[in-house]
Amino acid sequence: MKKKKIEKEYNEKIKKLVKFNKFYYEHNNPLIDDRDYDNFKKDILDLENKYSYLKNRNSPSLIVGFKPSKNFKKVSHKVPMLSLANAFDKEDLVNFEKKIMNYLNQKIPFEIEYSAEPKIDGISASLSYKDGNLVTGLSRGDGKEGEDITQNLKTIDDIPHSILSKDFPEEIDIRGEIFIQNNDFKKLINKFANPRNAASGSLRQKNPLETKKIPLKFIAYTFGFEKGMKISKQSDFLIKLKEWGFKTNPLNKTLKGIQNLMKNYKEIENKRGSLDFDIDGIVYKINDFKLQKRLGNVANAPRWAVAHKFSANNGVSKIENIEIQIGRTGALTPVAKIKPINIGGVTVSNATLHNEEEIIRKDIRIGDTVLIERAGDVIPHVISVDLKLRDTKSKKFIFPLDCPSCGSKTIKEYNSLTKKQDAVRRCTSDGFECEKISIEKIKHFVSKEAFNIDGLGKKIVENFWKLNLIRLPQDIFKLDYTKVENLDGWGKQSVSNLKYSINLKKTITFEKFIFALGIRHIGLENAKLISKNLVSIKNFVSLSKTKKFDDLINIDGIGDTQINSIKNFFSNKTNLKMLNDLSRLVKVKDAVLLKDDGLLSNKSFMFTGKLTGISRAEAKSLIEDNSGSIVSNVSKKLDYLVVGEKPTKRKIDLANDLKIKILSQSEWLKMLNETS
Ligand code: IVH
C-alpha cells in the first residue's frame, strides 16, 4: 500500500517536471523560478535515492534540458553536454569536497585547487572547430543531441570563425554561454520576460538576420570533444581561450580551500547587481584535468564540478491588503501586506509600494497577484502585477488625503532642487502631535546610531507608548520602573536590565545627540558637521535665542534645506521642551576637535581579530582622536597591524612579508597611553 502511494506521488512529480522542462527549454517561458525548480528536482532525486524501485525514464537524473525543437536539424554531441550538481551553502561545499577526497582515497593530504567561475545565466552552446575553422555550432538540446544553429551563432561577434594560433587543437568543441547584456536587454522593449529568454529566443530564430539584430555575447569556459590539446589545467585552458580569441569571464579565479570559495562567493554576490550580465551562482571545477578524469561523471553531471547557486530573489504572491505606514518625518508609505512567501530562504509578508505614483503607474490593487523582489538588503518591493489573474471586481486603491494616524491634512512638498513636486505625501502635523510620527521619532531616538539603548526595541517602544509610559523621547529617562515591572512579560530581572542599559546611555557624544533629535535632513554626517562647528550643546540650544541659524551656512556641507529644517525644529514648543528636559537629564559631551598634530599623526593602523572590552568602532575613534588613520587592507601603506583574538592568518602573514609592525591589543593601548 505504502509503495503504491509513493509511486503515485513520484509519478505526479515527474509529470510536473516534464511540464516545467517543456516550458523552460522549449517555450523559453519558465513556469516556476529557478530555486523552486531546483528544490522540486531535488525532492525527486531524494525519493529515488530512498526507494530504488522508483527510477523511470523521465527521471531528472537521466534528462538534461529538453528535446531539440523541430525547426533545426538535430546533431549528436560527440561528447555529451552535461549538467552540474547544485550546492546552496557552505555545508554542501564541505560535503562536495569530502566526497571527492573519499573517492580519490589519497594517502597524503592535499588541498584541492579549483577554478571558480561565475555562472552566467544564459544558453549554452558548443562550437566545433576543425583545423581552426568553425564547422558546426550546436545548442545543448537534451545534452546528447543539440540543434544545428551554426548560421545563427556565426552572427555573434564574440565567436571567431577561424583561429590561426599554432597551438589551437586540430579538433575541438569550444563550449560556453550565449547571453545578452542587461543594458542591451533594456533596449528590447518588452519583447521578452528576461535576458535569458531573449538570448534563447533570438538564438532560435529561423532567420539568422533576425538573430543578428540582437546583440548576443559569447563567453567560453569548457570544451567537449578534443584532439591534440596539450593543456593540463582548467586555469591554463581559460588563458589559452583568450589567446585564441575567445572572451572569458573576467571574474574567473583559481582558489583553494572552502573558506576562500565562500569569500569569493560573497564578494561576487555583492557585485551581482552591478554586473551587466545575469549570473546565478559560481561554478567550481577541480583545476587539474588529470584529477577530473579520475573522478569522471555521475549520471549526467561531472563529479569534479559543482554550481554554488545564489539565492533566488523573487517570488509570486497575492496582495491581501494595502496599509499606510507613517514615518518619522511624516512620509506616508503604502505597504502591501502579502500572503507570506519564501524568497531565497526568507519569509516575506510585506512589500513596499514606495508612494502613490508607484501604485498608479503599476496599477497595483488589493487582491492582485504580484511579482515580488527581495534582493540583498533592499526592502522587498512589487515588480509587476499579473493582470491575467486579476479579479474582475477589483477596485483601484484610493490613497488617503488625510493622515490615517492623526487626521491632519497631507501634502506633497515642492522640491526647489528638482523643481518638482515630491512623490511622497506627508502629514502636516507638528510631529509629536501625530501618534505614529511620535512613536517613530522615539524609535529613532533609541536606535543604534543615536542613543543606542539596548533592550528598547521597536515593539517595546510601541507598547510603552500605548500604555502611556512614554510620550516624548525624554520620558525614557524618567521611566516609571515600578509600573514596567507589573506589566505582562516583565519581571525584576528584565526591568533591572532595562534600567541598567538606559542609565548606561545617559552620556552621549554631541553629534549622536543632534542626530537622535531626528531633525529632518540632519543625518549622521550633517550632525557630525554641526557638532564640530558648535562644539557644545549649550551653543546648540542658544541657536534659538541668538537666532544665528544663518551662520550655519558657513559649515561646508550645510545648505538652506538643512538650515530651514533646523529653524523649523526650533520653532516648535514641544521640541524646545524636549531639548530643555534632555539637557538636564543626559550629559552631552563636547565635540572633540581632531588635531592633525596628535601623537599618532601620519601613522596608519589596521585591526584583525576580536578586541577585548572595546568595540571596533571605539578603537577606530580612539585612533582618529589621536590623529591616526585606519586602513582597510594590509599594504605597504600600513604602519601597524593590531592583532586581537582569532585573527586572520593571511593578514598576519602578509604583514610579516611586508615587515609591518604587529602589535597585540595591550601593546597598542599602551602606545595610546604613552602618547595621549
Ligand atoms: S561547465 C560539465 N562552466 O551551467 C560542466 N557551465 O548546469 C558543465 N554555465 O549548461 C558546464 N557558466 O549553461 C560550466 N563557467 C561555466 C558555466 C557553466 C555557466 C552553465 C552552462 C551549463 C550549466 C550547468
Short mmCIF file of N, CA and C in Angstrom, two decimals, residues 130-209:
data_model
loop_
_atom_site.label_atom_id
_atom_site.label_comp_id
_atom_site.label_asym_id
_atom_site.label_seq_id
_atom_site.Cartn_x
_atom_site.Cartn_y
_atom_site.Cartn_z
N LYS A 130 37.42 22.58 -36.71
CA LYS A 130 38.29 21.59 -37.36
C LYS A 130 39.36 22.39 -38.09
N ASP A 131 40.60 22.05 -37.82
CA ASP A 131 41.74 22.78 -38.42
C ASP A 131 41.56 24.29 -38.31
N GLY A 132 41.08 24.71 -37.17
CA GLY A 132 40.96 26.15 -36.92
C GLY A 132 39.70 26.79 -37.47
N ASN A 133 38.84 26.03 -38.15
CA ASN A 133 37.63 26.63 -38.73
C ASN A 133 36.37 26.18 -38.00
N LEU A 134 35.49 27.12 -37.80
CA LEU A 134 34.22 26.79 -37.16
C LEU A 134 33.36 26.01 -38.15
N VAL A 135 33.05 24.76 -37.78
CA VAL A 135 32.31 23.92 -38.72
C VAL A 135 30.83 23.87 -38.34
N THR A 136 30.57 23.53 -37.09
CA THR A 136 29.17 23.48 -36.64
C THR A 136 29.04 24.14 -35.27
N GLY A 137 27.87 24.70 -35.06
CA GLY A 137 27.54 25.27 -33.75
C GLY A 137 26.23 24.66 -33.30
N LEU A 138 26.25 24.04 -32.12
CA LEU A 138 25.04 23.36 -31.64
C LEU A 138 24.52 23.96 -30.35
N SER A 139 23.21 23.88 -30.20
CA SER A 139 22.64 24.23 -28.90
C SER A 139 22.79 22.98 -28.03
N ARG A 140 22.47 23.10 -26.77
CA ARG A 140 22.66 21.97 -25.88
C ARG A 140 21.63 20.86 -26.11
N GLY A 141 20.40 21.29 -26.45
CA GLY A 141 19.33 20.31 -26.65
C GLY A 141 19.13 19.48 -25.41
N ASP A 142 19.11 18.15 -25.57
CA ASP A 142 18.88 17.33 -24.38
C ASP A 142 20.21 16.84 -23.78
N GLY A 143 21.30 17.45 -24.22
CA GLY A 143 22.61 17.06 -23.69
C GLY A 143 23.30 16.05 -24.58
N LYS A 144 22.49 15.24 -25.26
CA LYS A 144 23.08 14.24 -26.17
C LYS A 144 23.01 14.74 -27.60
N GLU A 145 21.84 15.33 -27.92
CA GLU A 145 21.63 15.86 -29.27
C GLU A 145 21.28 17.33 -29.16
N GLY A 146 21.90 18.14 -30.01
CA GLY A 146 21.57 19.56 -29.99
C GLY A 146 20.97 19.99 -31.30
N GLU A 147 20.61 21.27 -31.40
CA GLU A 147 20.08 21.79 -32.66
C GLU A 147 21.23 22.46 -33.40
N ASP A 148 21.25 22.27 -34.70
CA ASP A 148 22.28 22.90 -35.51
C ASP A 148 21.90 24.36 -35.73
N ILE A 149 22.53 25.24 -34.98
CA ILE A 149 22.20 26.68 -35.10
C ILE A 149 23.44 27.44 -35.57
N THR A 150 24.26 26.74 -36.38
CA THR A 150 25.54 27.31 -36.84
C THR A 150 25.37 28.71 -37.42
N GLN A 151 24.40 28.86 -38.32
CA GLN A 151 24.27 30.15 -39.02
C GLN A 151 23.93 31.27 -38.03
N ASN A 152 23.09 30.95 -37.06
CA ASN A 152 22.73 31.96 -36.07
C ASN A 152 23.93 32.31 -35.20
N LEU A 153 24.66 31.27 -34.79
CA LEU A 153 25.82 31.51 -33.93
C LEU A 153 26.88 32.33 -34.65
N LYS A 154 26.98 32.13 -35.95
CA LYS A 154 28.01 32.84 -36.73
C LYS A 154 27.77 34.35 -36.77
N THR A 155 26.54 34.77 -36.43
CA THR A 155 26.26 36.22 -36.45
C THR A 155 26.80 36.90 -35.20
N ILE A 156 27.25 36.11 -34.23
CA ILE A 156 27.70 36.70 -32.95
C ILE A 156 29.16 37.13 -33.05
N ASP A 157 29.42 38.39 -32.77
CA ASP A 157 30.77 38.94 -32.93
C ASP A 157 31.82 38.21 -32.09
N ASP A 158 31.42 37.75 -30.89
CA ASP A 158 32.40 37.12 -29.99
C ASP A 158 32.82 35.73 -30.45
N ILE A 159 32.17 35.19 -31.49
CA ILE A 159 32.50 33.83 -31.93
C ILE A 159 33.42 33.88 -33.16
N PRO A 160 34.69 33.48 -32.98
CA PRO A 160 35.61 33.52 -34.13
C PRO A 160 35.26 32.44 -35.15
N HIS A 161 35.35 32.79 -36.42
CA HIS A 161 35.05 31.81 -37.47
C HIS A 161 36.27 30.97 -37.80
N SER A 162 37.45 31.58 -37.66
CA SER A 162 38.66 30.77 -37.86
C SER A 162 39.74 31.24 -36.90
N ILE A 163 40.54 30.27 -36.47
CA ILE A 163 41.58 30.57 -35.48
C ILE A 163 42.91 30.12 -36.05
N LEU A 164 43.85 31.04 -36.08
CA LEU A 164 45.12 30.72 -36.74
C LEU A 164 46.21 30.25 -35.77
N SER A 165 46.00 30.48 -34.48
CA SER A 165 47.04 30.14 -33.48
C SER A 165 47.58 28.73 -33.71
N LYS A 166 48.92 28.62 -33.62
CA LYS A 166 49.57 27.33 -33.88
C LYS A 166 49.14 26.27 -32.88
N ASP A 167 48.93 26.72 -31.61
CA ASP A 167 48.64 25.71 -30.59
C ASP A 167 47.14 25.43 -30.46
N PHE A 168 46.34 25.92 -31.38
CA PHE A 168 44.90 25.61 -31.33
C PHE A 168 44.72 24.16 -31.78
N PRO A 169 44.03 23.34 -30.95
CA PRO A 169 43.93 21.92 -31.28
C PRO A 169 43.36 21.66 -32.68
N GLU A 170 43.80 20.56 -33.22
CA GLU A 170 43.37 20.15 -34.55
C GLU A 170 41.84 20.07 -34.63
N GLU A 171 41.28 19.51 -33.58
CA GLU A 171 39.81 19.41 -33.50
C GLU A 171 39.40 19.73 -32.07
N ILE A 172 38.38 20.54 -31.92
CA ILE A 172 37.91 20.83 -30.55
C ILE A 172 36.51 21.41 -30.56
N ASP A 173 35.71 21.03 -29.57
CA ASP A 173 34.41 21.68 -29.37
C ASP A 173 34.61 22.70 -28.24
N ILE A 174 34.48 23.96 -28.57
CA ILE A 174 34.58 25.00 -27.53
C ILE A 174 33.17 25.26 -27.02
N ARG A 175 33.02 25.20 -25.71
CA ARG A 175 31.69 25.38 -25.14
C ARG A 175 31.63 26.60 -24.23
N GLY A 176 30.49 27.22 -24.25
CA GLY A 176 30.35 28.42 -23.42
C GLY A 176 28.91 28.87 -23.40
N GLU A 177 28.73 30.10 -22.95
CA GLU A 177 27.39 30.62 -22.73
C GLU A 177 27.07 31.77 -23.67
N ILE A 178 25.89 31.71 -24.26
CA ILE A 178 25.38 32.82 -25.07
C ILE A 178 24.46 33.63 -24.17
N PHE A 179 24.65 34.91 -24.16
CA PHE A 179 23.79 35.73 -23.29
C PHE A 179 23.64 37.12 -23.88
N ILE A 180 22.79 37.89 -23.22
CA ILE A 180 22.58 39.26 -23.68
C ILE A 180 22.86 40.17 -22.49
N GLN A 181 23.56 41.25 -22.71
CA GLN A 181 23.87 42.14 -21.58
C GLN A 181 22.62 42.89 -21.16
N ASN A 182 22.56 43.17 -19.85
CA ASN A 182 21.35 43.80 -19.32
C ASN A 182 21.02 45.13 -20.00
N ASN A 183 22.05 45.92 -20.27
CA ASN A 183 21.75 47.24 -20.87
C ASN A 183 21.23 47.08 -22.31
N ASP A 184 21.69 46.03 -22.99
CA ASP A 184 21.15 45.78 -24.33
C ASP A 184 19.72 45.24 -24.24
N PHE A 185 19.49 44.44 -23.19
CA PHE A 185 18.16 43.87 -22.99
C PHE A 185 17.12 44.97 -22.79
N LYS A 186 17.54 45.99 -22.03
CA LYS A 186 16.63 47.10 -21.74
C LYS A 186 16.11 47.75 -23.02
N LYS A 187 16.98 47.76 -24.03
CA LYS A 187 16.59 48.41 -25.28
C LYS A 187 15.58 47.59 -26.09
N LEU A 188 15.39 46.33 -25.72
CA LEU A 188 14.49 45.47 -26.49
C LEU A 188 13.05 45.54 -26.00
N ILE A 189 12.61 46.71 -25.69
CA ILE A 189 11.30 46.92 -25.09
C ILE A 189 10.31 45.74 -25.11
N ASN A 190 10.16 45.20 -23.87
CA ASN A 190 9.02 44.30 -23.59
C ASN A 190 8.84 43.03 -24.39
N LYS A 191 9.79 42.69 -25.26
CA LYS A 191 9.56 41.50 -26.08
C LYS A 191 9.73 40.21 -25.28
N PHE A 192 10.64 40.23 -24.32
CA PHE A 192 10.92 39.02 -23.54
C PHE A 192 10.87 39.33 -22.05
N ALA A 193 10.60 38.26 -21.25
CA ALA A 193 10.47 38.46 -19.81
C ALA A 193 11.80 38.74 -19.14
N ASN A 194 12.88 38.17 -19.64
CA ASN A 194 14.19 38.40 -19.03
C ASN A 194 15.30 38.16 -20.07
N PRO A 195 16.54 38.57 -19.73
CA PRO A 195 17.63 38.46 -20.71
C PRO A 195 17.85 37.03 -21.19
N ARG A 196 17.66 36.06 -20.30
CA ARG A 196 17.89 34.67 -20.68
C ARG A 196 16.91 34.24 -21.79
N ASN A 197 15.65 34.60 -21.60
CA ASN A 197 14.65 34.26 -22.60
C ASN A 197 14.93 34.96 -23.92
N ALA A 198 15.43 36.20 -23.80
CA ALA A 198 15.73 36.97 -25.01
C ALA A 198 16.84 36.27 -25.78
N ALA A 199 17.89 35.82 -25.08
CA ALA A 199 19.01 35.16 -25.73
C ALA A 199 18.53 33.88 -26.39
N SER A 200 17.75 33.11 -25.63
CA SER A 200 17.27 31.84 -26.14
C SER A 200 16.37 32.03 -27.35
N GLY A 201 15.46 32.96 -27.23
CA GLY A 201 14.52 33.22 -28.31
C GLY A 201 15.25 33.65 -29.57
N SER A 202 16.22 34.55 -29.40
CA SER A 202 16.86 35.09 -30.59
C SER A 202 17.77 34.05 -31.24
N LEU A 203 18.35 33.15 -30.43
CA LEU A 203 19.20 32.10 -30.99
C LEU A 203 18.40 31.13 -31.84
N ARG A 204 17.14 31.00 -31.49
CA ARG A 204 16.30 30.02 -32.19
C ARG A 204 15.49 30.63 -33.32
N GLN A 205 15.84 31.84 -33.73
CA GLN A 205 15.15 32.44 -34.88
C GLN A 205 15.46 31.61 -36.12
N LYS A 206 14.45 31.46 -36.98
CA LYS A 206 14.69 30.69 -38.20
C LYS A 206 15.65 31.45 -39.12
N ASN A 207 15.52 32.75 -39.09
CA ASN A 207 16.31 33.58 -39.99
C ASN A 207 17.48 34.21 -39.24
N PRO A 208 18.73 33.86 -39.61
CA PRO A 208 19.89 34.39 -38.90
C PRO A 208 19.92 35.91 -38.87
N LEU A 209 19.30 36.54 -39.87
CA LEU A 209 19.29 38.00 -39.87
C LEU A 209 18.54 38.55 -38.67
#
